[in-house]
XYZ file of N, CA and C in Angstrom:
462
model
N -40.249 150.630 -47.303
C -39.665 149.476 -46.636
C -39.940 148.087 -47.322
N -38.999 147.213 -47.319
C -38.930 145.978 -48.158
C -40.045 145.003 -47.493
N -40.900 144.481 -48.151
C -41.841 143.414 -48.014
C -41.357 142.262 -48.062
N -41.009 142.067 -49.218
C -39.957 140.553 -49.342
C -39.210 140.526 -50.648
N -38.049 139.777 -50.458
C -36.936 139.844 -51.331
C -36.439 138.437 -51.590
N -35.806 138.450 -52.713
C -35.027 137.066 -53.297
C -36.152 136.048 -53.782
N -37.034 136.754 -54.471
C -38.175 136.093 -54.835
C -38.915 135.215 -54.017
N -39.238 135.815 -52.763
C -39.779 134.957 -51.833
C -39.168 133.506 -51.726
N -38.153 133.596 -51.321
C -37.191 132.185 -51.324
C -37.307 131.294 -52.385
N -37.459 131.833 -53.910
C -37.601 131.227 -54.887
C -36.693 132.479 -56.023
N -35.697 132.089 -56.306
C -34.825 133.011 -57.190
C -35.669 133.027 -58.496
N -36.033 132.148 -58.932
C -36.831 131.935 -60.276
C -37.903 132.768 -60.330
N -38.476 133.400 -59.122
C -39.402 134.364 -59.340
C -38.623 135.827 -59.601
N -38.671 135.917 -60.845
C -37.886 137.085 -61.476
C -38.631 138.466 -61.617
N -39.821 138.526 -61.431
C -40.770 139.652 -61.240
C -42.043 139.668 -60.479
N -42.334 140.940 -60.087
C -43.808 140.802 -59.347
C -44.501 141.461 -60.398
N -45.395 140.796 -61.048
C -46.158 141.121 -62.423
C -47.195 142.023 -61.735
N -47.907 141.377 -60.960
C -49.467 142.338 -60.672
C -49.467 142.319 -59.009
N -49.991 143.311 -58.404
C -50.434 143.490 -57.274
C -51.990 143.724 -57.156
N -52.898 143.157 -56.469
C -53.953 143.509 -56.096
C -54.545 143.416 -54.694
N -55.502 144.077 -54.325
C -56.314 143.893 -53.113
C -57.511 143.198 -53.263
N -57.987 142.135 -52.215
C -59.153 141.493 -52.323
C -59.564 141.130 -50.799
N -60.526 141.600 -50.220
C -61.014 141.239 -48.688
C -60.019 141.667 -47.916
N -59.480 143.070 -48.401
C -58.539 143.823 -47.549
C -57.082 143.120 -47.350
N -56.743 142.111 -48.471
C -55.375 141.320 -48.131
C -54.745 141.791 -49.520
N -53.313 141.878 -49.374
C -52.593 141.941 -50.448
C -52.216 140.766 -51.205
N -52.380 140.882 -52.767
C -52.041 139.745 -53.512
C -50.892 140.174 -54.297
N -49.781 139.257 -54.392
C -48.651 139.365 -55.357
C -48.659 138.473 -56.376
N -48.848 138.498 -57.663
C -48.413 137.280 -58.644
C -47.240 137.450 -59.490
N -46.423 136.481 -59.492
C -44.850 136.334 -60.219
C -44.819 135.942 -61.239
N -43.720 136.256 -61.821
C -43.071 135.722 -62.991
C -42.054 134.550 -62.625
N -42.180 133.437 -63.233
C -41.089 132.644 -63.087
C -41.054 131.353 -64.069
N -40.041 131.718 -65.102
C -39.985 130.915 -66.249
C -39.594 129.650 -66.092
N -39.059 129.234 -65.025
C -38.650 127.976 -64.574
C -39.828 126.879 -64.223
N -40.231 127.375 -63.134
C -41.214 126.713 -62.237
C -42.942 127.002 -62.521
N -43.073 128.245 -63.227
C -44.405 128.867 -63.240
C -44.614 129.702 -62.238
N -45.660 130.585 -62.299
C -45.973 131.820 -61.380
C -46.299 131.168 -60.286
N -45.960 132.117 -59.183
C -46.459 131.928 -57.882
C -47.263 133.043 -57.491
N -48.261 132.712 -56.444
C -49.098 133.778 -56.070
C -48.955 133.845 -54.609
N -48.767 134.873 -53.984
C -48.719 135.305 -52.600
C -49.635 136.233 -51.980
N -50.099 136.099 -50.867
C -51.042 136.861 -50.130
C -50.462 137.100 -48.780
N -51.005 138.429 -48.354
C -50.692 138.732 -46.866
C -51.514 137.633 -46.245
N -50.712 137.551 -44.954
C -51.279 136.596 -43.972
C -52.687 136.846 -43.666
N -52.879 138.176 -43.136
C -54.057 138.761 -42.401
C -54.423 139.918 -43.266
N -55.933 140.359 -42.787
C -56.206 141.420 -43.266
C -55.130 142.662 -43.203
N -54.866 143.654 -44.010
C -53.814 144.718 -44.046
C -54.347 145.422 -42.883
N -55.457 145.689 -42.197
C -55.658 146.677 -40.848
C -55.292 145.893 -39.897
N -54.717 144.605 -39.795
C -54.430 143.941 -38.758
C -52.659 144.139 -38.665
N -52.206 144.749 -39.282
C -50.752 145.222 -39.326
C -50.431 146.701 -39.396
N -50.731 147.137 -38.103
C -50.635 148.942 -37.819
C -49.048 149.113 -37.560
N -48.666 149.607 -38.800
C -47.365 150.262 -38.632
C -46.156 149.246 -38.951
N -46.619 148.164 -39.464
C -45.562 147.121 -39.819
C -46.218 146.763 -41.248
N -44.985 145.962 -41.693
C -45.414 145.271 -43.004
C -45.923 143.865 -43.063
N -46.979 143.626 -43.828
C -47.623 142.286 -43.675
C -46.750 141.175 -43.998
N -46.902 139.911 -43.217
C -46.515 138.699 -43.479
C -47.108 138.060 -44.615
N -46.194 137.474 -45.551
C -46.726 136.993 -46.868
C -46.684 135.501 -46.656
N -47.812 134.948 -47.605
C -48.131 133.381 -47.374
C -48.162 132.935 -48.856
N -47.561 131.782 -49.225
C -47.994 131.236 -50.424
C -49.272 130.610 -50.838
N -49.857 130.926 -51.879
C -51.076 129.982 -52.388
C -50.755 129.262 -53.270
N -51.271 127.845 -52.979
C -50.696 126.967 -54.140
C -51.878 126.970 -55.068
N -51.674 127.301 -56.046
C -52.829 126.964 -57.299
C -52.183 125.904 -58.338
N -53.210 125.302 -58.752
C -52.768 124.212 -59.753
C -52.236 124.773 -61.100
N -50.790 124.960 -61.345
C -50.398 125.373 -62.300
C -49.336 124.625 -63.092
N -49.778 123.323 -63.152
C -48.946 122.414 -63.886
C -49.755 121.598 -65.066
N -49.485 120.497 -65.527
C -49.808 119.731 -66.417
C -51.563 119.331 -66.375
N -51.574 119.114 -65.315
C -53.154 118.904 -64.766
C -54.075 120.011 -65.122
N -53.387 121.304 -65.465
C -54.030 122.583 -65.477
C -53.846 122.742 -66.901
N -53.449 121.784 -67.597
C -53.103 122.174 -69.125
C -51.818 122.724 -69.502
N -50.747 122.661 -68.553
C -49.282 123.001 -68.634
C -49.283 124.208 -67.868
N -47.642 124.461 -67.885
C -47.252 125.511 -66.953
C -47.548 127.092 -67.571
N -47.890 128.002 -66.643
C -47.937 129.275 -67.003
C -46.976 130.194 -66.583
N -46.085 130.767 -67.193
C -44.983 131.314 -66.613
C -45.130 132.523 -65.538
N -46.400 133.335 -65.915
C -46.476 134.425 -65.060
C -48.012 134.716 -65.154
N -48.384 135.446 -63.963
C -49.628 136.037 -63.889
C -49.658 137.527 -64.331
N -50.741 137.777 -65.273
C -50.678 138.997 -65.880
C -51.670 139.847 -65.592
N -52.652 139.505 -64.756
C -53.486 140.220 -64.249
C -54.550 139.641 -62.985
N -54.824 140.250 -62.048
C -55.418 139.909 -60.766
C -56.712 141.022 -60.776
N -57.858 140.454 -60.508
C -59.006 141.488 -60.369
C -60.187 140.656 -59.302
N -60.790 141.567 -58.419
C -62.140 141.007 -57.737
C -63.115 141.518 -58.508
N -64.080 140.538 -58.813
C -65.441 140.814 -59.424
C -66.413 139.943 -58.908
N -67.698 140.442 -58.357
C -68.617 139.725 -58.227
C -68.610 138.660 -57.224
N -67.863 139.301 -56.113
C -67.514 138.378 -54.773
C -66.434 137.276 -55.219
N -65.674 137.216 -56.142
C -64.739 136.169 -56.557
C -63.299 137.113 -56.885
N -62.386 136.248 -56.742
C -60.934 136.929 -56.916
C -60.568 135.981 -58.131
N -60.175 136.905 -59.250
C -59.814 136.231 -60.695
C -58.223 136.413 -60.753
N -57.722 135.265 -61.485
C -56.162 135.221 -61.750
C -56.009 135.078 -63.261
N -55.472 135.826 -63.892
C -55.497 135.698 -65.237
C -53.909 135.486 -65.487
N -53.392 134.478 -66.403
C -52.220 134.099 -66.757
C -51.583 134.509 -68.285
N -50.354 134.292 -68.432
C -49.524 134.386 -69.789
C -49.150 132.849 -70.067
N -49.449 132.457 -71.234
C -48.892 131.037 -71.393
C -48.561 130.910 -73.100
N -47.325 130.703 -73.614
C -47.079 130.747 -74.757
C -47.680 129.702 -75.789
N -48.301 128.755 -75.331
C -48.898 127.475 -75.936
C -50.215 127.158 -75.350
N -51.113 126.833 -76.091
C -52.172 126.519 -75.649
C -53.321 127.398 -75.086
N -53.065 128.650 -74.966
C -53.826 129.481 -74.400
C -53.854 129.653 -73.141
N -54.280 130.974 -72.410
C -53.998 131.462 -71.249
C -54.826 130.420 -70.119
N -54.504 130.682 -68.948
C -55.539 130.070 -67.949
C -56.035 131.253 -67.144
N -57.279 131.041 -66.376
C -58.217 132.003 -65.508
C -58.556 131.075 -64.408
N -58.031 131.540 -63.301
C -58.508 130.910 -62.007
C -59.544 131.967 -61.154
N -60.146 131.152 -60.370
C -61.216 132.002 -59.572
C -61.122 131.476 -58.204
N -61.490 132.476 -57.157
C -61.747 132.044 -55.718
C -62.565 132.833 -55.031
N -63.529 132.302 -54.151
C -64.360 132.775 -53.374
C -63.748 133.466 -52.236
N -62.760 132.660 -51.459
C -62.254 133.272 -50.160
C -60.688 133.542 -50.622
N -60.228 133.561 -51.738
C -59.046 134.299 -51.781
C -57.642 133.308 -51.475
N -58.088 131.963 -51.503
C -57.146 131.112 -50.796
C -57.309 129.918 -51.668
N -58.558 129.322 -51.927
C -58.782 128.192 -52.737
C -59.376 128.196 -54.058
N -58.523 127.913 -55.253
C -58.999 128.660 -56.381
C -59.429 127.145 -57.457
N -60.347 127.727 -58.319
C -60.866 126.783 -59.355
C -60.215 127.312 -60.847
N -60.168 126.365 -61.616
C -59.793 126.444 -62.991
C -61.009 126.921 -63.811
N -61.039 128.270 -64.421
C -62.147 128.549 -65.237
C -61.937 128.114 -66.477
N -60.739 128.078 -66.911
C -60.405 127.746 -68.440
C -58.808 127.412 -68.196
N -58.302 126.469 -69.172
C -56.984 126.420 -69.671
C -56.817 126.516 -70.742
N -57.656 126.847 -71.904
C -57.420 126.958 -73.114
C -58.045 128.152 -73.646
N -57.875 129.526 -72.959
C -58.386 130.676 -73.390
C -59.812 130.744 -73.910
N -60.469 129.534 -73.142
C -62.278 130.056 -73.547
C -62.192 129.482 -74.796
N -61.387 128.223 -75.379
C -61.798 127.910 -76.861
C -60.810 128.706 -77.868
N -59.916 129.611 -77.287
C -59.349 130.434 -78.091
C -57.678 130.342 -78.073
N -57.051 128.984 -78.260
C -55.833 128.713 -77.802
C -54.782 129.802 -78.442
N -55.191 130.406 -79.472
C -54.113 131.310 -80.120
C -54.071 132.649 -79.408
N -54.858 132.869 -78.248
C -54.657 134.097 -77.268
C -53.937 133.695 -76.180
N -52.608 133.961 -76.086
C -51.743 133.465 -75.081
C -51.677 134.298 -73.759
N -52.709 135.465 -73.414
C -52.650 135.936 -72.171
C -53.663 136.905 -71.833
N -53.927 137.121 -70.528
C -55.105 138.125 -70.182
C -54.430 139.305 -69.821
N -54.662 140.193 -70.538
C -53.787 141.542 -70.308
C -54.544 142.482 -69.498
N -55.954 142.433 -69.607
C -56.885 143.278 -69.112
C -58.142 142.675 -68.438
N -58.619 143.158 -67.428
C -60.028 142.373 -66.908
C -60.735 143.770 -66.377
N -61.880 144.083 -66.728
C -62.824 145.055 -66.195
C -64.335 144.561 -66.081
N -64.996 145.105 -65.298
C -66.365 145.171 -65.417
C -66.924 145.981 -66.210
N -67.979 145.535 -66.954
C -68.497 146.453 -67.867
C -70.358 146.125 -68.021
N -70.907 147.061 -67.439
C -72.421 146.697 -67.326
C -72.531 145.225 -66.805
N -72.162 145.226 -65.807
C -72.225 143.911 -64.493
C -71.564 142.665 -65.375
N -70.963 142.618 -66.108
C -70.236 141.458 -67.012
C -68.665 141.706 -66.773
N -68.081 140.665 -66.741
C -66.835 140.740 -66.603
C -65.932 140.573 -68.376
N -65.195 141.430 -68.441
C -64.740 141.390 -70.110
C -63.197 141.287 -69.758
N -62.720 140.577 -70.673
C -61.381 140.107 -70.793
C -60.672 140.718 -72.011
N -59.438 141.605 -71.763
C -58.712 141.876 -73.051
C -57.484 140.817 -72.987
N -57.236 140.350 -74.392
C -56.160 139.391 -74.517
C -55.283 139.762 -75.292
N -53.999 139.005 -75.372
C -52.717 139.166 -76.307
C -52.933 137.985 -77.250
N -52.794 138.229 -78.486
C -52.794 137.542 -79.527
C -51.523 136.864 -79.734
N -51.463 135.855 -80.441
C -50.097 134.967 -80.550
C -49.388 135.543 -81.750
N -50.089 136.425 -82.481
C -49.295 136.781 -83.722
C -49.918 137.807 -84.492
N -49.557 138.647 -85.334
C -50.292 139.531 -86.107
C -51.689 139.142 -86.877
N -51.779 137.719 -87.152
C -52.891 137.280 -87.596
C -54.020 136.865 -86.765
N -53.675 136.385 -85.415
C -54.273 136.268 -84.316
C -54.187 137.230 -83.359
N -54.650 138.447 -83.809
C -54.525 139.755 -83.064
C -55.662 139.712 -81.667
N -55.367 140.438 -81.166
C -56.082 140.560 -79.473
C -57.631 140.618 -79.587
N -58.399 140.009 -78.692
C -59.688 139.905 -78.657
C -60.170 140.456 -77.171
N -61.587 140.680 -77.287
C -62.144 141.178 -76.011
C -63.226 139.858 -75.917
N -63.156 139.234 -74.635
C -64.272 138.399 -74.416
C -65.121 138.564 -73.079
N -66.145 138.488 -73.501
C -67.025 138.476 -72.363
C -67.174 137.122 -71.619
N -67.080 137.144 -70.291
C -66.888 135.734 -69.654
C -68.144 135.587 -68.712
N -68.484 134.282 -68.617
C -69.530 133.991 -67.832
C -69.072 133.121 -66.779
N -68.518 133.694 -65.459
C -68.011 132.580 -64.540
C -68.685 131.684 -63.953
N -68.004 130.401 -63.512
C -68.600 129.526 -62.967
C -69.247 129.820 -61.538
N -70.404 129.197 -60.985
C -70.703 129.576 -59.760
C -70.214 128.933 -58.727
Protein backbone atom coordinates (compact mmCIF):
# COMPACT_ATOMS: atom_id res chain seq x y z
CA UNK A 1 0.00 0.00 0.00
CA UNK A 2 1.10 3.54 -0.74
CA UNK A 3 2.39 5.43 2.31
CA UNK A 4 2.88 8.80 0.65
CA UNK A 5 3.43 10.13 -2.85
CA UNK A 6 4.25 13.26 -4.84
CA UNK A 7 7.30 13.92 -2.65
CA UNK A 8 5.00 14.45 0.31
CA UNK A 9 3.66 17.66 -1.23
CA UNK A 10 7.06 18.71 -2.60
CA UNK A 11 7.82 17.45 -6.12
CA UNK A 12 11.48 18.39 -5.48
CA UNK A 13 11.70 15.36 -3.17
CA UNK A 14 12.75 13.03 -5.97
CA UNK A 15 14.09 10.20 -3.81
CA UNK A 16 13.40 8.47 -0.53
CA UNK A 17 17.08 7.97 0.25
CA UNK A 18 16.97 6.23 3.63
CA UNK A 19 14.41 4.65 5.95
CA UNK A 20 14.99 3.86 9.63
CA UNK A 21 13.18 3.10 12.86
CA UNK A 22 13.75 4.99 16.11
CA UNK A 23 11.53 4.71 19.21
CA UNK A 24 9.20 2.55 17.10
CA UNK A 25 8.58 5.41 14.63
CA UNK A 26 9.36 5.30 10.92
CA UNK A 27 11.74 7.94 9.51
CA UNK A 28 12.18 8.82 5.83
CA UNK A 29 15.06 10.99 4.61
CA UNK A 30 14.67 12.47 1.12
CA UNK A 31 16.74 13.84 -1.76
CA UNK A 32 15.87 17.34 -2.94
CA UNK A 33 18.39 19.17 -5.14
CA UNK A 34 16.29 22.34 -5.15
CA UNK A 35 15.60 23.11 -1.48
CA UNK A 36 17.60 20.48 0.41
CA UNK A 37 16.59 17.22 2.05
CA UNK A 38 13.45 16.71 4.09
CA UNK A 39 12.96 14.36 7.01
CA UNK A 40 9.58 12.80 7.73
CA UNK A 41 8.50 10.67 10.69
CA UNK A 42 5.39 8.69 11.53
CA UNK A 43 3.13 10.83 13.68
CA UNK A 44 2.78 8.10 16.32
CA UNK A 45 4.46 4.88 17.32
CA UNK A 46 3.95 2.23 14.62
CA UNK A 47 2.06 -0.05 17.02
CA UNK A 48 -0.65 2.66 17.23
CA UNK A 49 -1.54 2.01 13.56
CA UNK A 50 -3.01 -1.51 13.62
CA UNK A 51 -3.88 -2.50 10.08
CA UNK A 52 -3.38 0.96 8.60
CA UNK A 53 -0.56 3.06 7.16
CA UNK A 54 1.05 5.57 9.52
CA UNK A 55 0.42 9.28 9.07
CA UNK A 56 3.73 11.05 8.32
CA UNK A 57 4.78 14.50 9.59
CA UNK A 58 7.60 16.81 8.51
CA UNK A 59 10.54 17.34 10.88
CA UNK A 60 12.22 20.73 10.48
CA UNK A 61 15.99 20.32 10.62
CA UNK A 62 18.19 23.38 10.18
CA UNK A 63 19.42 22.70 6.63
CA UNK A 64 20.48 26.04 5.22
CA UNK A 65 23.26 28.61 5.39
CA UNK A 66 22.93 28.88 9.18
CA UNK A 67 24.09 25.24 9.30
CA UNK A 68 26.90 25.70 6.78
CA UNK A 69 24.95 25.49 3.53
CA UNK A 70 22.39 23.29 1.88
CA UNK A 71 22.59 19.47 1.97
CA UNK A 72 20.65 17.97 -0.93
CA UNK A 73 19.99 14.62 0.68
CA UNK A 74 20.11 12.28 3.64
CA UNK A 75 22.55 9.45 3.06
CA UNK A 76 22.25 7.68 6.40
CA UNK A 77 19.95 7.41 9.42
CA UNK A 78 20.92 5.53 12.57
CA UNK A 79 19.97 5.16 16.23
CA UNK A 80 23.00 4.99 18.55
CA UNK A 81 23.31 5.37 22.34
CA UNK A 82 19.80 6.76 22.92
CA UNK A 83 20.12 9.29 20.07
CA UNK A 84 19.00 9.32 16.46
CA UNK A 85 21.57 10.44 13.86
CA UNK A 86 21.01 11.97 10.42
CA UNK A 87 24.02 11.96 8.08
CA UNK A 88 23.96 14.02 4.89
CA UNK A 89 25.58 14.48 1.51
CA UNK A 90 26.91 17.89 0.44
CA UNK A 91 29.13 18.65 -2.57
CA UNK A 92 31.20 21.42 -1.00
CA UNK A 93 32.33 22.13 2.54
CA UNK A 94 31.78 18.65 3.92
CA UNK A 95 28.84 16.63 5.17
CA UNK A 96 26.58 17.47 8.09
CA UNK A 97 25.65 15.23 10.99
CA UNK A 98 22.60 15.94 13.15
CA UNK A 99 21.46 14.18 16.34
CA UNK A 100 18.30 14.05 18.42
CA UNK A 101 17.30 12.48 21.73
CA UNK A 102 13.54 12.68 21.11
CA UNK A 103 13.59 12.16 17.33
CA UNK A 104 12.00 15.55 16.63
CA UNK A 105 14.41 18.25 17.88
CA UNK A 106 17.81 17.99 16.21
CA UNK A 107 21.21 19.47 17.01
CA UNK A 108 24.03 20.00 14.54
CA UNK A 109 27.02 17.78 15.44
CA UNK A 110 29.15 19.02 12.51
CA UNK A 111 28.74 21.04 9.34
CA UNK A 112 32.26 20.47 7.98
CA UNK A 113 32.77 16.70 8.18
CA UNK A 114 34.52 17.07 11.56
CA UNK A 115 37.25 19.18 9.98
CA UNK A 116 37.54 17.06 6.82
CA UNK A 117 35.72 19.25 4.25
CA UNK A 118 36.95 17.04 1.39
CA UNK A 119 34.59 14.30 2.66
CA UNK A 120 31.23 15.06 1.10
CA UNK A 121 28.94 12.43 2.57
CA UNK A 122 28.19 9.92 5.30
CA UNK A 123 27.76 6.59 3.50
CA UNK A 124 27.69 4.29 6.54
CA UNK A 125 27.41 4.39 10.32
CA UNK A 126 27.89 1.52 12.73
CA UNK A 127 28.55 0.92 16.39
CA UNK A 128 31.89 -0.78 16.97
CA UNK A 129 33.04 -1.63 20.49
CA UNK A 130 30.67 0.97 21.91
CA UNK A 131 31.85 3.75 19.59
CA UNK A 132 30.11 5.40 16.66
CA UNK A 133 32.03 4.83 13.44
CA UNK A 134 31.27 6.80 10.26
CA UNK A 135 32.25 5.76 6.75
CA UNK A 136 32.59 8.72 4.40
CA UNK A 137 32.72 9.40 0.67
CA UNK A 138 35.73 11.37 -0.54
CA UNK A 139 35.49 14.24 -2.99
CA UNK A 140 37.89 12.74 -5.53
CA UNK A 141 40.49 9.95 -5.91
CA UNK A 142 43.07 12.03 -4.05
CA UNK A 143 40.71 12.51 -1.12
CA UNK A 144 39.46 8.95 -0.83
CA UNK A 145 37.02 7.66 1.76
CA UNK A 146 37.72 7.75 5.49
CA UNK A 147 36.49 5.97 8.59
CA UNK A 148 35.93 8.42 11.46
CA UNK A 149 35.32 7.66 15.12
CA UNK A 150 32.82 10.20 16.40
CA UNK A 151 32.45 11.44 19.94
CA UNK A 152 28.85 12.69 20.03
CA UNK A 153 27.89 15.77 22.02
CA UNK A 154 25.98 15.20 25.25
